[in-house]
């Protein structure tokens, strides 16, 4: 997210990040308030797909809120009290799996009630309820009476400032990107390796264009 700002000076970069966060908090907060569901939209879409997949399973009541859910190819144990399934998908992400949904519908309940509370709309609104306060400009800063700080002398090296992040010495490189060091240099004129077209010696006689024109005229006159 900060690729657009990391080549800026430190104060400009921090100001860009602050405005970005302030805008993002407002967008998230206003977007979820218009949503009428109980779960977050992405989690609700995921749950709807699991509901369709659960139609291929049948369940057998083994005890109080304890079911054996299976199909022609697999079988699992679902405990609605502990909110667990032997496939461990419900245990890991807090979203009822397709086996648990089959047991929940048999128990005449809804899968949304068995989803973890971290996926609720109320939890999402609680996360983004804080407002990042806007800041006034430099013209409205309070006067302190102290002398203004002097900017440090910055040495500007020649060339264009780098934008790429400096990688650590032990950081793995991209194996799919060939470096210029490992790539052979091929000349565009003679098509040979080891030099480029700028340093190619092929076809160079050491004469100026005027001398070459005079030589061609003499050769043409002799041939005639």
Short mmCIF file of C-alpha atoms in Angstrom, two decimals:
data_model
loop_
_atom_site.label_atom_id
_atom_site.label_comp_id
_atom_site.label_asym_id
_atom_site.label_seq_id
_atom_site.Cartn_x
_atom_site.Cartn_y
_atom_site.Cartn_z
CA UNK A 1 0.00 0.00 0.00
CA UNK A 2 2.89 2.39 0.69
CA UNK A 3 4.66 1.82 -2.62
CA UNK A 4 3.53 5.26 -3.83
CA UNK A 5 4.95 7.05 -0.79
CA UNK A 6 8.13 5.27 0.24
CA UNK A 7 10.30 7.33 -2.13
CA UNK A 8 9.12 10.60 -0.53
CA UNK A 9 10.81 12.47 2.32
CA UNK A 10 9.97 11.21 5.79
CA UNK A 11 7.42 13.90 6.67
CA UNK A 12 5.67 13.70 3.30
CA UNK A 13 5.57 9.92 3.56
CA UNK A 14 4.03 9.99 7.04
CA UNK A 15 1.47 12.56 5.93
CA UNK A 16 0.48 10.37 2.95
CA UNK A 17 0.06 7.35 5.25
CA UNK A 18 -2.03 9.38 7.73
CA UNK A 19 -4.44 10.60 5.04
CA UNK A 20 -4.64 7.11 3.57
CA UNK A 21 -5.58 5.58 6.95
CA UNK A 22 -8.09 8.32 7.72
CA UNK A 23 -9.81 7.75 4.36
CA UNK A 24 -9.73 3.98 4.71
CA UNK A 25 -11.32 4.01 8.18
CA UNK A 26 -14.14 6.22 6.93
CA UNK A 27 -14.75 4.09 3.82
CA UNK A 28 -14.88 0.85 5.80
CA UNK A 29 -17.15 2.34 8.44
CA UNK A 30 -19.63 3.82 5.97
CA UNK A 31 -19.64 0.74 3.75
CA UNK A 32 -20.55 -1.73 6.50
CA UNK A 33 -23.34 0.50 7.85
CA UNK A 34 -25.25 0.12 4.56
CA UNK A 35 -25.05 -3.67 4.79
CA UNK A 36 -28.10 -5.33 6.34
CA UNK A 37 -26.79 -8.86 6.95
CA UNK A 38 -25.63 -10.39 10.22
CA UNK A 39 -22.27 -11.59 8.93
CA UNK A 40 -19.70 -9.73 6.86
CA UNK A 41 -20.40 -9.90 3.09
CA UNK A 42 -17.41 -12.09 2.19
CA UNK A 43 -18.14 -14.54 5.01
CA UNK A 44 -21.82 -14.66 4.06
CA UNK A 45 -20.91 -15.50 0.44
CA UNK A 46 -18.59 -18.25 1.66
CA UNK A 47 -21.32 -19.64 3.90
CA UNK A 48 -23.82 -19.67 1.03
CA UNK A 49 -21.45 -21.83 -1.04
CA UNK A 50 -21.09 -24.24 1.88
CA UNK A 51 -24.88 -24.47 2.15
CA UNK A 52 -25.08 -25.64 -1.44
CA UNK A 53 -22.33 -28.22 -0.86
CA UNK A 54 -24.09 -29.56 2.24
CA UNK A 55 -27.03 -30.89 0.18
CA UNK A 56 -25.00 -33.97 -0.76
CA UNK A 57 -24.75 -35.12 2.88
CA UNK A 58 -27.16 -36.88 5.22
CA UNK A 59 -26.98 -37.02 9.00
CA UNK A 60 -27.86 -39.49 11.76
CA UNK A 61 -28.59 -38.38 15.29
CA UNK A 62 -26.25 -40.14 17.74
CA UNK A 63 -26.90 -38.13 20.91
CA UNK A 64 -27.89 -34.74 22.21
CA UNK A 65 -26.61 -32.32 19.53
CA UNK A 66 -24.23 -35.06 18.33
CA UNK A 67 -24.53 -36.16 14.70
CA UNK A 68 -22.90 -38.51 12.27
CA UNK A 69 -22.80 -36.80 8.89
CA UNK A 70 -21.67 -38.56 5.76
CA UNK A 71 -22.08 -39.25 2.10
CA UNK A 72 -21.12 -42.04 -0.23
CA UNK A 73 -17.43 -41.19 0.04
CA UNK A 74 -16.84 -39.72 3.52
CA UNK A 75 -18.20 -39.61 7.07
CA UNK A 76 -17.64 -37.14 9.92
CA UNK A 77 -18.73 -36.52 13.51
CA UNK A 78 -20.34 -33.16 14.30
CA UNK A 79 -20.85 -31.82 17.83
CA UNK A 80 -23.04 -28.73 17.89
CA UNK A 81 -22.41 -28.05 21.58
CA UNK A 82 -18.62 -27.91 21.23
CA UNK A 83 -18.91 -26.49 17.68
CA UNK A 84 -16.50 -29.03 16.29
CA UNK A 85 -16.33 -31.38 13.31
CA UNK A 86 -13.93 -34.25 12.72
CA UNK A 87 -12.84 -32.64 9.42
CA UNK A 88 -11.37 -29.81 11.59
CA UNK A 89 -12.42 -27.08 9.17
CA UNK A 90 -14.95 -25.64 11.63
CA UNK A 91 -12.38 -25.83 14.43
CA UNK A 92 -9.77 -23.87 12.49
CA UNK A 93 -11.68 -20.97 10.94
CA UNK A 94 -14.83 -20.68 13.06
CA UNK A 95 -17.14 -21.05 10.05
CA UNK A 96 -19.47 -24.10 10.02
CA UNK A 97 -18.32 -26.60 7.41
CA UNK A 98 -20.67 -28.35 4.99
CA UNK A 99 -21.00 -31.31 7.37
CA UNK A 100 -21.93 -29.05 10.29
CA UNK A 101 -24.46 -27.15 8.18
CA UNK A 102 -26.27 -30.42 7.47
CA UNK A 103 -26.56 -31.11 11.20
CA UNK A 104 -27.58 -27.51 11.96
CA UNK A 105 -30.46 -27.63 9.50
CA UNK A 106 -31.61 -30.95 10.98
CA UNK A 107 -31.64 -29.26 14.38
CA UNK A 108 -33.88 -26.51 12.83
CA UNK A 109 -31.32 -23.75 13.31
CA UNK A 110 -29.35 -21.40 11.06
CA UNK A 111 -25.59 -21.65 10.33
CA UNK A 112 -25.16 -17.92 10.95
CA UNK A 113 -25.85 -18.48 14.66
CA UNK A 114 -23.00 -21.00 14.85
CA UNK A 115 -20.44 -18.77 13.13
CA UNK A 116 -17.73 -17.22 15.30
CA UNK A 117 -18.50 -13.74 16.56
CA UNK A 118 -15.38 -12.28 14.95
CA UNK A 119 -17.21 -12.45 11.60
CA UNK A 120 -20.27 -10.51 12.81
CA UNK A 121 -21.19 -7.10 11.45
CA UNK A 122 -21.13 -5.66 14.98
CA UNK A 123 -17.54 -6.81 15.46
CA UNK A 124 -16.53 -5.24 12.15
CA UNK A 125 -18.15 -1.94 13.14
CA UNK A 126 -16.42 -2.06 16.52
CA UNK A 127 -13.05 -2.33 14.79
CA UNK A 128 -13.59 0.69 12.53
CA UNK A 129 -15.61 2.87 14.88
CA UNK A 130 -12.59 5.00 15.85
CA UNK A 131 -12.23 8.20 13.84
CA UNK A 132 -8.74 9.31 12.92
CA UNK A 133 -8.95 13.06 13.62
CA UNK A 134 -7.96 15.47 10.84
CA UNK A 135 -5.05 17.82 11.41
CA UNK A 136 -4.84 21.56 10.67
CA UNK A 137 -2.22 23.03 8.38
CA UNK A 138 1.07 24.59 9.37
CA UNK A 139 -0.47 28.06 9.28
CA UNK A 140 -2.64 27.16 12.29
CA UNK A 141 0.11 25.74 14.48
CA UNK A 142 0.55 27.32 17.91
CA UNK A 143 3.40 29.78 18.35
CA UNK A 144 6.03 28.64 20.86
CA UNK A 145 8.40 31.61 20.77
CA UNK A 146 11.37 29.36 20.16
CA UNK A 147 13.70 29.83 17.19
CA UNK A 148 12.72 27.90 14.12
CA UNK A 149 14.77 24.72 13.62
CA UNK A 150 17.15 24.74 10.69
CA UNK A 151 16.88 22.03 8.10
CA UNK A 152 19.93 19.77 7.95
CA UNK A 153 22.17 19.90 4.93
CA UNK A 154 21.22 17.09 2.59
CA UNK A 155 23.76 15.81 0.12
CA UNK A 156 22.05 15.06 -3.15
CA UNK A 157 23.97 12.44 -5.13
CA UNK A 158 23.97 12.66 -8.92
CA UNK A 159 21.42 10.71 -10.88
CA UNK A 160 17.81 9.81 -10.34
CA UNK A 161 16.80 8.90 -6.74
CA UNK A 162 16.23 5.14 -6.33
CA UNK A 163 12.69 3.89 -5.72
CA UNK A 164 13.35 0.21 -5.18
CA UNK A 165 13.62 -1.14 -1.66
CA UNK A 166 17.11 -2.17 -0.55
CA UNK A 167 17.08 -5.90 0.05
CA UNK A 168 19.00 -7.62 2.81
CA UNK A 169 22.05 -9.71 2.01
CA UNK A 170 20.34 -12.93 3.13
CA UNK A 171 16.98 -12.12 1.48
CA UNK A 172 16.07 -14.67 -1.20
CA UNK A 173 16.06 -13.38 -4.74
CA UNK A 174 13.36 -13.94 -7.32
CA UNK A 175 14.27 -17.22 -9.06
CA UNK A 176 12.15 -16.35 -12.12
CA UNK A 177 13.93 -13.05 -12.86
CA UNK A 178 17.26 -13.22 -14.65
CA UNK A 179 19.91 -10.72 -13.57
CA UNK A 180 22.09 -8.79 -16.00
CA UNK A 181 25.20 -10.38 -14.53
CA UNK A 182 24.13 -13.87 -15.56
CA UNK A 183 22.82 -12.80 -18.97
CA UNK A 184 25.27 -12.94 -21.93
CA UNK A 185 25.77 -9.70 -23.84
CA UNK A 186 25.09 -10.00 -27.58
CA UNK A 187 25.97 -7.42 -30.22
CA UNK A 188 23.13 -6.09 -32.35
CA UNK A 189 25.36 -5.63 -35.44
CA UNK A 190 27.50 -8.74 -35.75
CA UNK A 191 25.29 -10.94 -33.51
CA UNK A 192 28.32 -12.12 -31.51
CA UNK A 193 28.54 -12.45 -27.73
CA UNK A 194 31.00 -10.60 -25.52
CA UNK A 195 30.31 -6.99 -26.61
CA UNK A 196 27.48 -4.66 -27.58
CA UNK A 197 26.80 -2.63 -30.71
CA UNK A 198 28.48 0.46 -29.28
CA UNK A 199 31.83 -1.28 -28.92
CA UNK A 200 31.54 -3.36 -32.08
CA UNK A 201 34.59 -3.17 -34.40
CA UNK A 202 32.92 -4.82 -37.39
CA UNK A 203 32.88 -2.72 -40.58
CA UNK A 204 34.93 0.18 -39.15
CA UNK A 205 37.69 1.44 -41.53
CA UNK A 206 38.75 4.53 -39.60
CA UNK A 207 37.70 6.99 -42.33
CA UNK A 208 35.32 9.88 -42.06
CA UNK A 209 32.00 9.95 -43.99
CA UNK A 210 33.51 12.52 -46.43
CA UNK A 211 36.53 10.28 -47.05
CA UNK A 212 34.27 7.25 -47.53
CA UNK A 213 32.18 9.17 -50.10
CA UNK A 214 35.30 10.22 -52.00
CA UNK A 215 36.60 6.63 -51.99
CA UNK A 216 33.34 5.25 -53.35
CA UNK A 217 33.35 7.87 -56.13
CA UNK A 218 36.89 6.94 -57.14
CA UNK A 219 36.05 3.23 -57.14
CA UNK A 220 33.01 3.90 -59.30
CA UNK A 221 35.07 5.96 -61.78
CA UNK A 222 37.70 3.22 -62.09
CA UNK A 223 35.10 0.57 -62.71
CA UNK A 224 33.53 2.66 -65.47
#
